[in-house]
Amino acid sequence: MKTTSNNRPTSLLLILLCLLILSLSLSSVLADSHFEGFDAEDDVVEDESLDLDSLRKLTDLPLTQSDSSPPITKTTHLTSSDPQSDSDPKPNPTPENPKLSSPTTSFDYWDEDEFEGVPVLHPPPDTQETTENAAPNQNLDPKTTKESKTVPVPKKPSSYLVEIVSVTFLIMFLINYFTGKRENENLALAWAAKFATKDSIFEKNFSLLGVGEGDDSPLLLKEGQNVFKFYASGRRYCSGLLATMELKSRHDLISRLYNLVVPCKDEITFEVYMNEDAMDHVVFAMAKKKAAKGMQKELQDLNRFAGLVAAPTGGRKWVADELGVISESKEVAGDMITDTVLEQVFGEKAFEKFGRGFISMHLSDQHPGIQKKVLIFKFALPDANNMTDMTRLVALVPYYIDLIGRYKLSPQARSKTDAARQKAAQEAYKELQNARQEALQRKKAERKKMMEEAEAKLSAESIRKREAKERTRQMKKAMPRVKMTRGN
Amino acid sequence: MSSHNNSSSVNDPRQPSSAKPFLPPAVSPQDLPVDYSGFIAVVFGIAGVMFRYKLCSWLAIICCAQSLANMRNVETDLKQISMAMM
């Protein structure tokens, strides 16, 4: 009872890689903060210019008025000068006051622009000044003061928002990866413990259990984080059984979130490979009605040999109303749906209780692929704690192996199915021949093309040769003249 | 119906002589399901570098993590992911 250990190194690798990602992301945070600085500075400048504009609009001052003022204003600001303190107590600021104060702001700004090399001294007075100016201007424009105070400060945390969100998401992803992985493993192990350990259904029916060789072979093969495989062999009528558990991708946070919107189930698929001599002509499938229609259309063998079978009239018991039956003939359908099956799982009453996890079953001797005679059962897995719920469903598998192994069609039905299979075989043969002929024709066409191209090349070369010859001829004609001229 | 009936009435269904060991079917890399998240990661990574838009880079890293979580066999996928990490 253990999962195969061939994925241990991968998990280790995963951890290492995740750490790498994290470290990379941290370093990129640092790198980003560098760019951040640039962004923030730009924003500040923009804000200032905005402030300036608003101030200008408010005041509409001629710039010439305070040519000599900048030095004065600086001193005044640093020492909290008299004119300002004078203006503060005044309850109603006269129009002169803003005129006096606003050009100082504009000029400070201009100064800053002109002397870009020495911005260190300016910013503190700048802020002071704006706050001081704000006092007299409060009733005029409180917005500008607010902006100048508030905007540059919260800009920085908000710019890290992306980093914070994505790092927390990554951490959540990592945690979810390990917890979800464990959940899936627990579910698969619960299934194996219930059905593949000693004195369980598969132990009693198959002589070889597990994916490896020897007695101590692991039962389950893990493929990816959400696919588990179980193999059993050594039973009459069949060469092997492969159960594939496809669980929800609980380890993946993104698809987990997606599954909140579009729910899906944990599924288990049993594929039984029947011996060549152990299966008569049977094409049969059963699923919930909608799914049955879909299967009939999509699956090649069902589409070709079988059709939907209506419930027989008369006193015979039949499967629950939700189920649709697809079969080659009514005889096969009647023989496949035995009284025991109806009683145990598929009858009206039993299906409500025990058939909840049933998705579909598909018995076919014309399965497309290498293995032709295959039985496929698909069930939904219950929780790890309620594995007993699906005992009857799992018991269907060996039951049908025996039923099919012993089943013989009646001669009448057999002649019909023989005819159908011969027809199908003939058509397949024809298709194969057609495909071969097409391939041959394609080859011929390609060869022709090649020949033509080669000829074209040859002709081009011959033309070139001809041209070269003509040139040489002309040269020869020209040569003596040249000599003549040289000689002269 | 279940196995109890079979084993009691018709002997033991087991046939150790016919047991065949499990042969994992060889899967060619082309048959593997498409790794969408890895592809998206590459796209976002390139976009993030081209436009210097950090959100793209972060999305690329997240997609990378997803494709890491979903990968089935290490050899083929690690190449792609290392590409995406670049």
Short mmCIF file of C-alpha atoms in Angstrom, two decimals, chain A:
data_model
loop_
_atom_site.label_atom_id
_atom_site.label_comp_id
_atom_site.label_asym_id
_atom_site.label_seq_id
_atom_site.Cartn_x
_atom_site.Cartn_y
_atom_site.Cartn_z
CA MET A 1 0.00 0.00 0.00
CA LYS A 2 2.09 2.83 -1.20
CA THR A 3 2.29 5.06 -4.16
CA THR A 4 5.18 4.67 -6.46
CA SER A 5 8.16 6.65 -5.52
CA ASN A 6 9.22 7.73 -8.93
CA ASN A 7 7.73 11.14 -8.30
CA ARG A 8 9.70 11.84 -5.16
CA PRO A 9 12.55 13.54 -6.99
CA THR A 10 10.04 15.62 -8.93
CA SER A 11 8.46 16.93 -5.78
CA LEU A 12 11.88 17.83 -4.45
CA LEU A 13 12.64 19.56 -7.68
CA LEU A 14 9.35 21.37 -7.46
CA ILE A 15 10.15 22.71 -4.05
CA LEU A 16 13.52 23.89 -5.24
CA LEU A 17 11.99 25.59 -8.24
CA CYS A 18 9.34 27.24 -6.15
CA LEU A 19 12.01 28.61 -3.86
CA LEU A 20 13.83 29.88 -6.89
CA ILE A 21 10.71 31.59 -8.12
CA LEU A 22 10.17 33.19 -4.76
CA SER A 23 13.73 34.44 -4.54
CA LEU A 24 13.50 35.75 -8.07
CA SER A 25 10.28 37.50 -7.28
CA LEU A 26 11.84 39.10 -4.22
CA SER A 27 14.76 40.37 -6.21
CA SER A 28 12.39 41.66 -8.82
CA VAL A 29 10.52 43.50 -6.12
CA LEU A 30 13.74 45.29 -5.30
CA ALA A 31 14.37 45.98 -8.94
CA ASP A 32 10.86 47.19 -9.38
CA SER A 33 11.15 49.52 -6.46
CA HIS A 34 13.90 51.23 -8.39
CA PHE A 35 11.56 51.90 -11.24
CA GLU A 36 8.99 52.77 -8.69
CA GLY A 37 11.06 55.67 -7.56
CA PHE A 38 11.08 57.07 -11.03
CA ASP A 39 7.38 56.74 -11.35
CA ALA A 40 6.72 58.40 -8.05
CA GLU A 41 8.97 61.33 -8.86
CA ASP A 42 7.25 61.84 -12.13
CA ASP A 43 3.93 61.82 -10.43
CA VAL A 44 5.05 64.36 -7.88
CA VAL A 45 6.24 66.71 -10.57
CA GLU A 46 2.98 66.38 -12.35
CA ASP A 47 1.11 67.12 -9.20
CA GLU A 48 3.14 70.21 -8.57
CA SER A 49 2.56 71.49 -12.03
CA LEU A 50 -1.12 70.86 -11.57
CA ASP A 51 -1.02 72.82 -8.35
CA LEU A 52 0.81 75.56 -10.06
CA ASP A 53 -1.73 75.73 -12.82
CA SER A 54 -4.60 75.87 -10.44
CA LEU A 55 -2.87 78.56 -8.45
CA ARG A 56 -2.19 80.58 -11.54
CA LYS A 57 -5.73 80.31 -12.69
CA LEU A 58 -6.87 81.47 -9.34
CA THR A 59 -4.55 84.39 -9.12
CA ASP A 60 -3.82 85.40 -12.72
CA LEU A 61 -0.75 87.34 -11.80
CA PRO A 62 1.61 89.14 -14.08
CA LEU A 63 5.01 87.57 -13.54
CA THR A 64 6.86 90.84 -13.66
CA GLN A 65 5.44 92.07 -10.45
CA SER A 66 7.80 90.25 -8.13
CA ASP A 67 11.11 90.10 -9.88
CA SER A 68 13.09 90.65 -6.74
CA SER A 69 10.86 88.72 -4.44
CA PRO A 70 12.32 85.15 -4.48
CA PRO A 71 15.21 85.76 -2.09
CA ILE A 72 12.96 87.66 0.21
CA THR A 73 10.33 84.97 0.25
CA LYS A 74 12.88 82.33 1.08
CA THR A 75 14.06 84.17 4.10
CA THR A 76 10.56 84.92 5.13
CA HIS A 77 9.57 81.32 4.91
CA LEU A 78 12.52 80.05 6.82
CA THR A 79 11.95 82.52 9.60
CA SER A 80 8.16 82.56 9.38
CA SER A 81 8.18 86.19 8.40
CA ASP A 82 6.10 89.14 9.36
CA PRO A 83 3.88 89.66 6.34
CA GLN A 84 2.59 86.14 6.67
CA SER A 85 2.03 86.35 10.38
CA ASP A 86 0.34 89.67 9.72
CA SER A 87 -1.91 88.13 7.18
CA ASP A 88 -2.85 85.20 9.37
CA PRO A 89 -4.88 86.95 12.00
CA LYS A 90 -6.89 88.80 9.38
CA PRO A 91 -10.32 87.20 9.26
CA ASN A 92 -11.14 88.35 5.72
CA PRO A 93 -8.18 88.04 3.44
CA THR A 94 -8.07 90.94 1.06
CA PRO A 95 -7.42 90.30 -2.64
CA GLU A 96 -3.88 91.61 -2.07
CA ASN A 97 -2.94 88.73 0.19
CA PRO A 98 -3.24 85.93 -2.30
CA LYS A 99 -1.53 88.14 -4.80
CA LEU A 100 1.41 88.45 -2.51
CA SER A 101 1.63 84.83 -1.55
CA SER A 102 0.87 83.02 -4.76
CA PRO A 103 3.69 84.40 -6.89
CA THR A 104 6.08 83.12 -4.27
CA THR A 105 4.90 79.62 -4.88
CA SER A 106 5.18 80.00 -8.59
CA PHE A 107 8.63 81.45 -8.29
CA ASP A 108 9.83 78.80 -5.98
CA TYR A 109 8.69 76.31 -8.49
CA TRP A 110 10.46 78.10 -11.29
CA ASP A 111 13.62 78.20 -9.25
CA GLU A 112 13.45 74.51 -8.77
CA ASP A 113 13.06 74.02 -12.46
CA GLU A 114 15.98 76.22 -13.30
CA PHE A 115 18.38 74.75 -10.80
CA GLU A 116 17.73 71.13 -11.23
CA GLY A 117 21.11 70.23 -9.76
CA VAL A 118 20.32 71.60 -6.30
CA PRO A 119 16.88 70.44 -5.39
CA VAL A 120 17.93 69.36 -1.89
CA LEU A 121 17.38 72.69 -0.26
CA HIS A 122 14.08 73.45 -1.87
CA PRO A 123 11.59 70.74 -1.10
CA PRO A 124 11.28 71.39 2.63
CA PRO A 125 10.61 75.12 2.19
CA ASP A 126 8.28 74.22 -0.61
CA THR A 127 6.06 72.14 1.58
CA GLN A 128 6.26 74.61 4.39
CA GLU A 129 5.34 77.35 2.13
CA THR A 130 2.34 75.57 0.71
CA THR A 131 1.05 74.80 4.14
CA GLU A 132 1.64 78.34 5.28
CA ASN A 133 0.06 79.71 2.21
CA ALA A 134 -2.82 77.41 2.72
CA ALA A 135 -3.71 79.16 5.93
CA PRO A 136 -4.74 82.43 4.33
CA ASN A 137 -6.03 80.70 1.20
CA GLN A 138 -8.15 78.17 2.97
CA ASN A 139 -11.48 79.58 1.99
CA LEU A 140 -10.26 80.09 -1.55
CA ASP A 141 -8.87 76.67 -2.47
CA PRO A 142 -8.61 73.94 0.12
CA LYS A 143 -8.24 71.32 -2.59
CA THR A 144 -4.75 72.24 -3.60
CA THR A 145 -3.49 71.98 -0.04
CA LYS A 146 -5.12 68.61 0.33
CA GLU A 147 -3.54 67.32 -2.82
CA SER A 148 -0.13 68.59 -1.97
CA LYS A 149 -0.37 66.98 1.43
CA THR A 150 -2.00 63.68 0.66
CA VAL A 151 -1.14 62.62 -2.86
CA PRO A 152 2.60 61.92 -2.74
CA VAL A 153 2.44 59.99 0.52
CA PRO A 154 -0.01 57.11 -0.23
CA LYS A 155 1.30 56.76 -3.77
CA LYS A 156 4.03 54.37 -2.68
CA PRO A 157 2.04 51.67 -0.88
CA SER A 158 -0.47 51.54 -3.69
CA SER A 159 2.31 51.02 -6.20
CA TYR A 160 3.37 47.88 -4.33
CA LEU A 161 -0.18 46.57 -4.48
CA VAL A 162 0.55 44.34 -7.46
CA GLU A 163 3.56 42.82 -5.72
CA ILE A 164 1.69 42.26 -2.50
CA VAL A 165 -1.25 40.65 -4.24
CA SER A 166 0.81 38.40 -6.45
CA VAL A 167 3.21 37.31 -3.71
CA THR A 168 0.32 36.45 -1.41
CA PHE A 169 -1.30 34.59 -4.29
CA LEU A 170 1.87 32.66 -4.90
CA ILE A 171 2.13 31.74 -1.24
CA MET A 172 -1.50 30.65 -1.22
CA PHE A 173 -0.80 28.66 -4.37
CA LEU A 174 2.13 26.93 -2.71
CA ILE A 175 0.18 26.05 0.42
CA ASN A 176 -2.75 24.85 -1.64
CA TYR A 177 -0.42 22.77 -3.77
CA PHE A 178 0.72 20.70 -0.82
CA THR A 179 -2.64 20.42 0.91
CA GLY A 180 -4.44 19.56 -2.32
CA LYS A 181 -1.82 17.02 -3.22
CA ARG A 182 -2.25 15.33 0.12
CA GLU A 183 -6.04 15.36 -0.27
CA ASN A 184 -5.84 13.66 -3.64
CA GLU A 185 -3.39 11.08 -2.37
CA ASN A 186 -5.61 10.33 0.59
CA LEU A 187 -8.60 9.81 -1.66
CA ALA A 188 -6.71 7.45 -3.95
CA LEU A 189 -5.26 5.55 -1.03
CA ALA A 190 -8.69 5.25 0.56
CA TRP A 191 -9.98 3.72 -2.64
CA ALA A 192 -7.06 1.30 -2.87
CA ALA A 193 -7.42 0.36 0.78
CA LYS A 194 -11.07 -0.41 0.28
CA PHE A 195 -10.94 -2.37 -2.94
CA ALA A 196 -7.44 -3.67 -3.49
CA THR A 197 -6.10 -4.86 -0.16
CA LYS A 198 -6.54 -8.33 1.36
CA ASP A 199 -10.01 -9.85 1.22
CA SER A 200 -11.29 -7.12 -1.01
CA ILE A 201 -13.08 -7.39 -4.34
CA PHE A 202 -10.03 -7.14 -6.53
CA GLU A 203 -7.89 -9.34 -4.33
CA LYS A 204 -10.47 -12.13 -4.70
CA ASN A 205 -10.77 -11.74 -8.45
CA PHE A 206 -7.29 -11.05 -9.73
CA SER A 207 -4.09 -12.86 -9.00
CA LEU A 208 -1.82 -9.92 -9.75
CA LEU A 209 -2.47 -6.52 -8.29
CA GLY A 210 -0.42 -3.40 -8.68
CA VAL A 211 1.64 -1.72 -11.32
CA GLY A 212 4.99 -3.26 -10.55
CA GLU A 213 6.30 -6.80 -10.46
CA GLY A 214 6.54 -9.04 -7.43
CA ASP A 215 4.41 -9.27 -4.33
CA ASP A 216 5.44 -6.01 -2.79
CA SER A 217 4.71 -3.94 -5.85
CA PRO A 218 3.03 -0.59 -5.37
CA LEU A 219 -0.69 -0.66 -6.02
CA LEU A 220 -1.07 2.75 -7.46
CA LEU A 221 0.86 4.55 -10.12
CA LYS A 222 0.80 8.29 -9.82
CA GLU A 223 0.70 10.28 -13.00
CA GLY A 224 0.78 13.97 -12.37
CA GLN A 225 -0.78 15.22 -9.18
CA ASN A 226 -4.36 14.19 -9.88
CA VAL A 227 -4.20 10.99 -11.91
CA PHE A 228 -3.73 7.61 -10.27
CA LYS A 229 -3.63 4.25 -11.99
CA PHE A 230 -4.34 0.83 -10.66
CA TYR A 231 -3.61 -2.35 -12.57
CA ALA A 232 -4.79 -5.89 -12.02
CA SER A 233 -4.33 -9.04 -14.05
CA GLY A 234 -4.58 -12.80 -13.89
CA ARG A 235 -8.24 -13.59 -14.19
CA ARG A 236 -10.25 -15.80 -16.50
CA TYR A 237 -11.77 -14.18 -19.59
CA CYS A 238 -9.66 -11.07 -19.43
CA SER A 239 -6.05 -10.19 -19.85
CA GLY A 240 -5.99 -7.18 -17.60
CA LEU A 241 -7.82 -4.41 -15.87
CA LEU A 242 -6.67 -0.83 -15.68
CA ALA A 243 -8.41 1.60 -13.37
CA THR A 244 -7.64 5.26 -13.85
CA MET A 245 -8.64 7.73 -11.19
CA GLU A 246 -8.95 11.24 -12.47
CA LEU A 247 -9.42 13.43 -9.46
CA LYS A 248 -10.17 17.11 -9.30
CA SER A 249 -7.01 19.15 -9.62
CA ARG A 250 -7.09 20.16 -6.00
CA HIS A 251 -3.40 20.95 -6.06
CA ASP A 252 -3.95 23.77 -8.53
CA LEU A 253 -5.46 26.87 -6.98
CA ILE A 254 -6.48 28.38 -10.28
CA SER A 255 -8.39 25.36 -11.52
CA ARG A 256 -9.81 24.97 -8.03
CA LEU A 257 -11.26 28.45 -8.30
CA TYR A 258 -12.49 27.57 -11.77
CA ASN A 259 -14.16 24.47 -10.38
CA LEU A 260 -16.09 26.63 -7.96
CA VAL A 261 -17.82 28.07 -11.01
CA VAL A 262 -17.93 24.89 -13.09
CA PRO A 263 -18.14 21.96 -10.70
CA CYS A 264 -16.68 18.60 -11.68
CA LYS A 265 -16.39 15.18 -10.09
CA ASP A 266 -13.70 12.74 -9.12
CA GLU A 267 -13.97 9.96 -11.66
CA ILE A 268 -12.69 6.44 -11.89
CA THR A 269 -12.58 4.54 -15.16
CA PHE A 270 -12.17 0.79 -15.34
CA GLU A 271 -10.92 -0.60 -18.60
CA VAL A 272 -11.08 -4.36 -18.87
CA TYR A 273 -9.21 -5.92 -21.76
CA MET A 274 -11.05 -9.12 -22.65
CA ASN A 275 -9.41 -12.15 -24.18
CA GLU A 276 -9.96 -12.49 -27.90
CA ASP A 277 -11.93 -15.74 -27.57
CA ALA A 278 -13.90 -14.69 -24.54
CA MET A 279 -16.23 -12.10 -25.99
CA ASP A 280 -19.00 -12.63 -28.46
CA HIS A 281 -20.42 -9.90 -30.62
CA VAL A 282 -21.62 -7.42 -28.08
CA VAL A 283 -21.98 -3.71 -28.44
CA PHE A 284 -23.75 -2.28 -25.47
CA ALA A 285 -23.68 0.93 -23.50
CA MET A 286 -25.63 2.51 -20.72
CA ALA A 287 -25.56 6.00 -19.23
CA LYS A 288 -27.86 8.74 -18.08
CA LYS A 289 -30.19 9.61 -20.94
CA LYS A 290 -28.53 12.79 -22.14
CA ALA A 291 -25.06 11.32 -21.87
CA ALA A 292 -26.25 8.19 -23.67
CA LYS A 293 -27.37 10.23 -26.67
CA GLY A 294 -24.00 11.96 -26.71
CA MET A 295 -22.17 8.67 -26.52
CA GLN A 296 -24.21 7.21 -29.34
CA LYS A 297 -23.21 10.12 -31.56
CA GLU A 298 -19.60 10.44 -30.57
CA LEU A 299 -18.29 6.94 -30.08
CA GLN A 300 -17.44 5.27 -33.32
CA ASP A 301 -18.47 1.72 -32.53
CA LEU A 302 -21.75 2.71 -30.90
CA ASN A 303 -22.55 4.99 -33.78
CA ARG A 304 -21.83 2.26 -36.28
CA PHE A 305 -23.40 -0.85 -34.76
CA ALA A 306 -25.82 0.22 -32.09
CA GLY A 307 -28.81 2.41 -31.48
CA LEU A 308 -30.86 3.60 -28.54
CA VAL A 309 -33.10 0.85 -27.21
CA ALA A 310 -36.46 1.74 -25.74
CA ALA A 311 -37.73 0.01 -22.65
CA PRO A 312 -39.58 -3.17 -23.63
CA THR A 313 -43.32 -3.15 -23.23
CA GLY A 314 -44.86 -5.86 -21.18
CA GLY A 315 -44.19 -7.00 -17.69
CA ARG A 316 -40.40 -7.17 -17.90
CA LYS A 317 -38.46 -5.15 -15.39
CA TRP A 318 -36.17 -2.54 -16.85
CA VAL A 319 -33.56 -0.07 -15.74
CA ALA A 320 -34.39 3.19 -13.99
CA ASP A 321 -36.00 5.91 -16.05
CA GLU A 322 -32.94 8.15 -15.91
CA LEU A 323 -30.83 5.64 -17.77
CA GLY A 324 -30.60 5.32 -21.50
CA VAL A 325 -29.58 2.02 -23.06
CA ILE A 326 -27.67 1.71 -26.32
CA SER A 327 -27.37 -1.71 -27.86
CA GLU A 328 -26.87 -3.55 -31.09
CA SER A 329 -30.08 -5.50 -30.67
CA LYS A 330 -32.86 -5.94 -28.18
CA GLU A 331 -31.64 -9.41 -27.47
CA VAL A 332 -28.24 -8.21 -26.34
CA ALA A 333 -29.77 -5.46 -24.25
CA GLY A 334 -32.11 -7.94 -22.59
CA ASP A 335 -29.29 -10.35 -21.85
CA MET A 336 -26.94 -7.72 -20.50
CA ILE A 337 -29.51 -6.29 -18.12
CA THR A 338 -30.06 -9.30 -15.93
CA ASP A 339 -32.34 -9.54 -12.98
CA THR A 340 -29.47 -9.50 -10.51
CA VAL A 341 -28.11 -6.28 -11.97
CA LEU A 342 -31.53 -4.70 -11.83
CA GLU A 343 -31.97 -5.81 -8.29
CA GLN A 344 -28.57 -4.66 -7.14
CA VAL A 345 -27.91 -1.41 -8.96
CA PHE A 346 -29.89 -0.44 -12.01
CA GLY A 347 -33.48 -1.10 -10.94
CA GLU A 348 -35.66 1.86 -10.07
CA LYS A 349 -35.28 1.49 -6.31
CA ALA A 350 -31.71 0.34 -6.16
CA PHE A 351 -30.46 3.04 -8.51
CA GLU A 352 -31.58 5.81 -6.19
CA LYS A 353 -29.59 4.27 -3.36
CA PHE A 354 -26.55 2.77 -4.98
CA GLY A 355 -26.39 4.17 -8.48
CA ARG A 356 -25.58 7.77 -7.59
CA GLY A 357 -21.98 7.37 -8.60
CA PHE A 358 -22.73 5.66 -11.86
CA ILE A 359 -21.68 7.60 -14.93
CA SER A 360 -21.55 5.15 -17.80
CA MET A 361 -20.65 1.67 -18.94
CA HIS A 362 -19.61 0.60 -22.38
CA LEU A 363 -19.11 -3.00 -23.52
CA SER A 364 -17.82 -3.43 -27.02
CA ASP A 365 -16.04 -5.94 -29.18
CA GLN A 366 -15.37 -3.30 -31.82
CA HIS A 367 -13.53 -0.76 -29.76
CA PRO A 368 -11.35 1.50 -31.86
CA GLY A 369 -7.72 1.03 -31.00
CA ILE A 370 -5.31 -1.84 -30.58
CA GLN A 371 -7.43 -3.71 -28.07
CA LYS A 372 -10.77 -4.42 -29.70
CA LYS A 373 -12.66 -6.20 -26.95
CA VAL A 374 -12.92 -3.81 -24.09
CA LEU A 375 -15.32 -3.17 -21.23
CA ILE A 376 -15.29 0.35 -19.88
CA PHE A 377 -16.96 1.42 -16.66
CA LYS A 378 -17.03 4.97 -15.44
CA PHE A 379 -18.02 5.88 -11.91
CA ALA A 380 -17.85 8.94 -9.74
CA LEU A 381 -15.77 8.54 -6.61
CA PRO A 382 -17.36 9.32 -3.25
CA ASP A 383 -15.51 10.97 -0.36
CA ALA A 384 -12.59 9.20 1.19
CA ASN A 385 -14.74 8.37 4.22
CA ASN A 386 -17.69 6.96 2.27
CA MET A 387 -15.88 4.56 -0.02
CA THR A 388 -18.34 1.78 0.82
CA ASP A 389 -20.98 3.67 -1.17
CA MET A 390 -19.50 2.44 -4.40
CA THR A 391 -18.98 -1.20 -3.42
CA ARG A 392 -21.85 -2.41 -5.53
CA LEU A 393 -20.70 -0.39 -8.50
CA VAL A 394 -17.22 -1.85 -8.31
CA ALA A 395 -18.72 -5.31 -7.96
CA LEU A 396 -20.33 -4.76 -11.35
CA VAL A 397 -16.91 -5.04 -12.98
CA PRO A 398 -16.11 -8.70 -12.20
CA TYR A 399 -19.76 -9.58 -12.65
CA TYR A 400 -19.79 -8.28 -16.19
CA ILE A 401 -16.45 -9.91 -16.97
CA ASP A 402 -18.00 -13.26 -16.14
CA LEU A 403 -21.28 -12.47 -17.83
CA ILE A 404 -19.58 -11.45 -21.05
CA GLY A 405 -17.11 -14.29 -20.88
CA ARG A 406 -19.85 -16.86 -20.79
CA TYR A 407 -22.26 -15.10 -23.09
CA LYS A 408 -23.12 -16.62 -26.45
CA LEU A 409 -25.43 -14.96 -28.92
CA SER A 410 -28.33 -16.90 -30.41
CA PRO A 411 -27.62 -18.10 -33.98
CA GLN A 412 -30.14 -15.69 -35.49
CA ALA A 413 -28.71 -12.64 -33.83
CA ARG A 414 -25.25 -13.90 -34.60
CA SER A 415 -25.90 -14.04 -38.33
CA LYS A 416 -27.08 -10.44 -38.22
CA THR A 417 -24.11 -9.20 -36.26
CA ASP A 418 -21.78 -11.21 -38.48
CA ALA A 419 -23.20 -9.47 -41.51
CA ALA A 420 -22.83 -6.08 -39.87
CA ARG A 421 -19.22 -6.75 -38.92
CA GLN A 422 -18.34 -8.08 -42.36
CA LYS A 423 -19.83 -5.00 -43.89
CA ALA A 424 -17.89 -2.82 -41.51
CA ALA A 425 -14.71 -4.75 -42.19
CA GLN A 426 -15.23 -4.39 -45.93
CA GLU A 427 -15.77 -0.68 -45.59
CA ALA A 428 -12.73 -0.35 -43.42
CA TYR A 429 -10.74 -2.29 -46.01
CA LYS A 430 -12.02 -0.05 -48.76
CA GLU A 431 -11.13 3.02 -46.78
CA LEU A 432 -7.69 1.63 -46.22
CA GLN A 433 -7.30 0.97 -49.93
CA ASN A 434 -8.56 4.42 -50.76
CA ALA A 435 -6.09 5.91 -48.35
CA ARG A 436 -3.31 3.86 -49.91
CA GLN A 437 -4.27 4.93 -53.39
CA GLU A 438 -4.43 8.52 -52.33
CA ALA A 439 -1.00 8.20 -50.80
CA LEU A 440 0.29 6.67 -54.02
CA GLN A 441 -1.21 9.43 -56.10
CA ARG A 442 0.24 12.03 -53.83
CA LYS A 443 3.65 10.45 -54.21
CA LYS A 444 3.30 10.42 -57.97
CA ALA A 445 2.29 14.05 -58.01
CA GLU A 446 5.24 14.93 -55.83
CA ARG A 447 7.58 13.07 -58.11
CA LYS A 448 6.17 14.90 -61.11
CA LYS A 449 6.68 18.18 -59.38
CA MET A 450 10.23 17.27 -58.54
CA MET A 451 10.93 16.31 -62.14
CA GLU A 452 9.45 19.54 -63.42
CA GLU A 453 11.46 21.57 -61.00
CA ALA A 454 14.59 19.74 -61.96
CA GLU A 455 13.85 20.38 -65.62
CA ALA A 456 13.20 24.01 -64.93
CA LYS A 457 16.51 24.23 -63.13
CA LEU A 458 18.22 22.47 -65.98
CA SER A 459 16.67 24.77 -68.53
CA ALA A 460 17.67 27.76 -66.48
CA GLU A 461 21.19 26.46 -66.34
CA SER A 462 21.25 25.86 -70.08
CA ILE A 463 20.02 29.37 -70.68
CA ARG A 464 22.78 30.66 -68.45
CA LYS A 465 25.31 28.60 -70.33
CA ARG A 466 24.05 29.94 -73.61
CA GLU A 467 24.31 33.47 -72.32
CA ALA A 468 27.79 32.81 -71.06
CA LYS A 469 28.79 31.43 -74.43
CA GLU A 470 27.40 34.46 -76.23
CA ARG A 471 29.24 36.72 -73.89
CA THR A 472 32.49 34.95 -74.52
CA ARG A 473 31.82 35.18 -78.22
CA GLN A 474 31.21 38.86 -78.01
CA MET A 475 34.28 39.24 -75.88
CA LYS A 476 36.26 37.41 -78.48
CA LYS A 477 34.86 39.72 -81.10
CA ALA A 478 35.66 42.71 -78.98
CA MET A 479 39.13 41.54 -77.93
CA PRO A 480 41.01 42.15 -81.14
CA ARG A 481 39.55 45.61 -81.43
CA VAL A 482 40.79 46.44 -77.98
CA LYS A 483 44.18 45.15 -78.89
CA MET A 484 44.06 47.20 -82.00
CA THR A 485 43.29 50.31 -80.08
CA ARG A 486 46.02 49.56 -77.61
CA GLY A 487 48.38 48.85 -80.33
CA ASN A 488 47.55 52.21 -81.82
#
